[in-house]
C-alpha positions as semicolon CSV with decimal commas, in nm:
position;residue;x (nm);y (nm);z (nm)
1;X;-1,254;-5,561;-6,298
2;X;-1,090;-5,221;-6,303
3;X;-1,063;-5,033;-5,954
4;X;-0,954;-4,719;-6,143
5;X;-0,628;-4,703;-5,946
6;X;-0,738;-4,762;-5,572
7;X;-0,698;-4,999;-5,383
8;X;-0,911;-5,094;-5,141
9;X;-0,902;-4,905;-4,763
10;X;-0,601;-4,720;-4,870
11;X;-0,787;-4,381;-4,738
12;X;-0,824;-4,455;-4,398
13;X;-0,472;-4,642;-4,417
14;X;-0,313;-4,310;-4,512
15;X;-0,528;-4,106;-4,277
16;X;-0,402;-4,312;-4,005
17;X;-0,013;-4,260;-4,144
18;X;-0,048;-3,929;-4,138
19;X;-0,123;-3,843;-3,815
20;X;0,124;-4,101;-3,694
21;X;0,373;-3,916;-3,880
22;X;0,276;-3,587;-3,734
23;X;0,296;-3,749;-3,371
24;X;0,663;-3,882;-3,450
25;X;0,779;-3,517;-3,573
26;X;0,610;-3,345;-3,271
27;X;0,799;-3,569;-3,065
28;X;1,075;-3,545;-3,234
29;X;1,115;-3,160;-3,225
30;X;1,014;-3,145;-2,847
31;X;1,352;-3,382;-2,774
32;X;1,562;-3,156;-2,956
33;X;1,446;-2,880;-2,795
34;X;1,469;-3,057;-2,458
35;X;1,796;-3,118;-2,513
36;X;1,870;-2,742;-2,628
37;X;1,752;-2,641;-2,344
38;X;1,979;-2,873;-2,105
39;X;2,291;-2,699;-2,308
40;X;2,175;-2,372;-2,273
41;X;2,317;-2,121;-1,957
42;X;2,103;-2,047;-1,674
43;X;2,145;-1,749;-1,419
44;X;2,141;-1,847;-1,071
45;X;1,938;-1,704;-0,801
46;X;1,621;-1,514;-0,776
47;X;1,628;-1,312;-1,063
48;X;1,657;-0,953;-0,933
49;X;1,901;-0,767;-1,119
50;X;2,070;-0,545;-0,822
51;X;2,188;-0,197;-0,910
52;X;2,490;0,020;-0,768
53;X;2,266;0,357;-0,650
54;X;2,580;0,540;-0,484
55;X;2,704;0,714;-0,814
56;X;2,351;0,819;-0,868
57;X;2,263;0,943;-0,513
58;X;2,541;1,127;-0,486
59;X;2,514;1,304;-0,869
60;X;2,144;1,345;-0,734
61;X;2,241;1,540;-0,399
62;X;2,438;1,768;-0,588
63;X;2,146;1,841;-0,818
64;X;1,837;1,827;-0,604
65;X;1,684;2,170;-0,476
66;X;1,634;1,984;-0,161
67;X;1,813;1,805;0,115
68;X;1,799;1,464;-0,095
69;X;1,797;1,148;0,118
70;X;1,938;0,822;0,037
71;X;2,007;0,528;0,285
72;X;2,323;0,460;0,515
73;X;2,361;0,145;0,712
74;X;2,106;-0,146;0,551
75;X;2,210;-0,466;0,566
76;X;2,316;-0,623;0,250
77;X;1,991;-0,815;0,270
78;X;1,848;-0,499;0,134
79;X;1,920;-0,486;-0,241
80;X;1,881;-0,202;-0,472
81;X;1,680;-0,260;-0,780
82;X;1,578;0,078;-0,937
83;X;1,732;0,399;-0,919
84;X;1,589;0,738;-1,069
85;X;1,672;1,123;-1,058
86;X;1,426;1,337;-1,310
87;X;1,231;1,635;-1,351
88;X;0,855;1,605;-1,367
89;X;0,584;1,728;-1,595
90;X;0,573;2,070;-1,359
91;X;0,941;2,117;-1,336
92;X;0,933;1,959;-1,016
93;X;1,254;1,724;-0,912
94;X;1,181;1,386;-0,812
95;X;1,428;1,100;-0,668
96;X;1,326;0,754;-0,678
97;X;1,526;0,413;-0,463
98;X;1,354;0,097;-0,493
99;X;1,467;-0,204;-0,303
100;X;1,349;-0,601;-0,242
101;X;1,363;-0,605;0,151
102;X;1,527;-0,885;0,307
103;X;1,169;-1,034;0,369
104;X;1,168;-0,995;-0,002
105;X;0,899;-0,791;-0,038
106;X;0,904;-0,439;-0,189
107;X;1,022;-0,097;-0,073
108;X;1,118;0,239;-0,195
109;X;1,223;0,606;-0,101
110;X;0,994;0,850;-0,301
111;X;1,104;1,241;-0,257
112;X;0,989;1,557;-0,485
113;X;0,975;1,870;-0,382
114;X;0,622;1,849;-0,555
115;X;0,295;1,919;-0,382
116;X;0,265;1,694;-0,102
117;X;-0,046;1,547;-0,141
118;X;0,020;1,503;-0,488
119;X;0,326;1,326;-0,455
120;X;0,166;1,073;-0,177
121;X;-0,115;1,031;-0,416
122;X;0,120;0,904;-0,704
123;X;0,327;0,662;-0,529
124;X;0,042;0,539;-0,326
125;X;-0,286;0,547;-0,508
126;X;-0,614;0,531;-0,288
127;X;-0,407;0,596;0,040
128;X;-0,548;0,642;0,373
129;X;-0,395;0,786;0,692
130;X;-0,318;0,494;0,939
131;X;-0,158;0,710;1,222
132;X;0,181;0,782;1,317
133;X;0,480;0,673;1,376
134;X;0,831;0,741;1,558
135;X;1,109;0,691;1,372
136;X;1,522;0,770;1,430
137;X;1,328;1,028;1,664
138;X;1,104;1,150;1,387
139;X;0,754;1,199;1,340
140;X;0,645;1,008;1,021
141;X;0,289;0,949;0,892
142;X;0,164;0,603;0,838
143;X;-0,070;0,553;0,506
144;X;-0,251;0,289;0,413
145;X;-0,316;0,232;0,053
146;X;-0,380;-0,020;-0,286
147;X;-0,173;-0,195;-0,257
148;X;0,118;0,012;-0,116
149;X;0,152;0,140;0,239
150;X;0,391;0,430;0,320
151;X;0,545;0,647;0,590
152;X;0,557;0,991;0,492
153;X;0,711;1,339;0,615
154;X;0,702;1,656;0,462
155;X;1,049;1,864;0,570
156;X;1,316;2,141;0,448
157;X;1,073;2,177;0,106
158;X;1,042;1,798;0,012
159;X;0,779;1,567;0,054
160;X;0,988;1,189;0,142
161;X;0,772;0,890;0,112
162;X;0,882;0,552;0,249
163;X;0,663;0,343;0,021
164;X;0,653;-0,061;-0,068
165;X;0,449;-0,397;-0,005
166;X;0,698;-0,400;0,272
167;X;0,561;-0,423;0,625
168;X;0,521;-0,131;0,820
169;X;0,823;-0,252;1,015
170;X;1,081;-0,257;0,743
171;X;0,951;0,057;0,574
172;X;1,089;0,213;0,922
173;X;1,377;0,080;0,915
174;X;1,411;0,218;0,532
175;X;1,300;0,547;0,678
176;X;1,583;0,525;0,941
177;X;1,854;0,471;0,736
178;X;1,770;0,742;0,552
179;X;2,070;1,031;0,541
């Protein structure tokens, strides 16, 4: 009797090969790459790449129409993260300073010498007044927003927000530091 070449259950035998095979190659790849990864450099820490803002501030002051204001005095637990001198879309100049706080939350300085309302409304959307507050014996209004809060004062033809996640607390002592 002639099985035309087959022999019998060979299907299901190679079926079963198959997908053995395919489960020895996965697992081989994912111990190479294991490996790889074990020989490969990692960077330390908490991943916030920290940025030098005093070359910037100072080019800034010297450009600004304004009295620009950058800090003096923080702790080194305060570290800089983004740093930004431009002109806006109406000509207006605008100086940004963001920081992680030593809580490790988020705060910046904000100042333009852009319409004040305007200027709270971009760098704290949906913002609410939430009082006052006294600060290196100035006045400073508290806002509430999503998901930003800020302290804000309008002075000498800029608007300067104090602006983060940041509690209420450290955005004051932001504010204070500010020269």
């Amino acid at each position: 009797m002639v099985h035309h070449g087959r022999v019998a259950g060979s299907s299901s035998t190679r079926g079963r090969q198959t997908v053995r095979d395919m489960i020895l190659s996965m697992l081989a790849v994912g111990v190479v790459v294991y490996v790889g990864y074990l020989f490969l450099p990692h960077e330390a820490g908490d991943g916030v790449r920290v940025v030098d803002y005093r070359v910037a501030l100072s080019s800034a002051k010297r450009a600004a129409p304004y009295p620009l204001l950058g800090p003096q005095g923080l702790s080194g637990q305060w570290r800089a993260t983004s740093v930004e001198y431009r002109k806006d879309g109406e000509g207006n100049a605008v100086w940004h300073l963001g920081f992680v706080t030593p809580s490790g939350m988020y705060a910046a300085v904000e100042q333009s010498n852009g319409d004040h309302d305007a200027v709270l409304a971009g760098v704290v959307p949906k913002s609410r007044p939430d009082g006052s507050a006294a600060v290196a014996g100035q006045d400073w209004q508290r806002y509430q927003g999503t998901p930003y809060r800020a302290l804000a004062q309008q002075a000498a033809g800029a608007t300067t927000v104090v602006t983060g996640s940041a509690s209420y607390e450290e955005l004051a002592e932001l504010a204070g530091a500010l020269k």
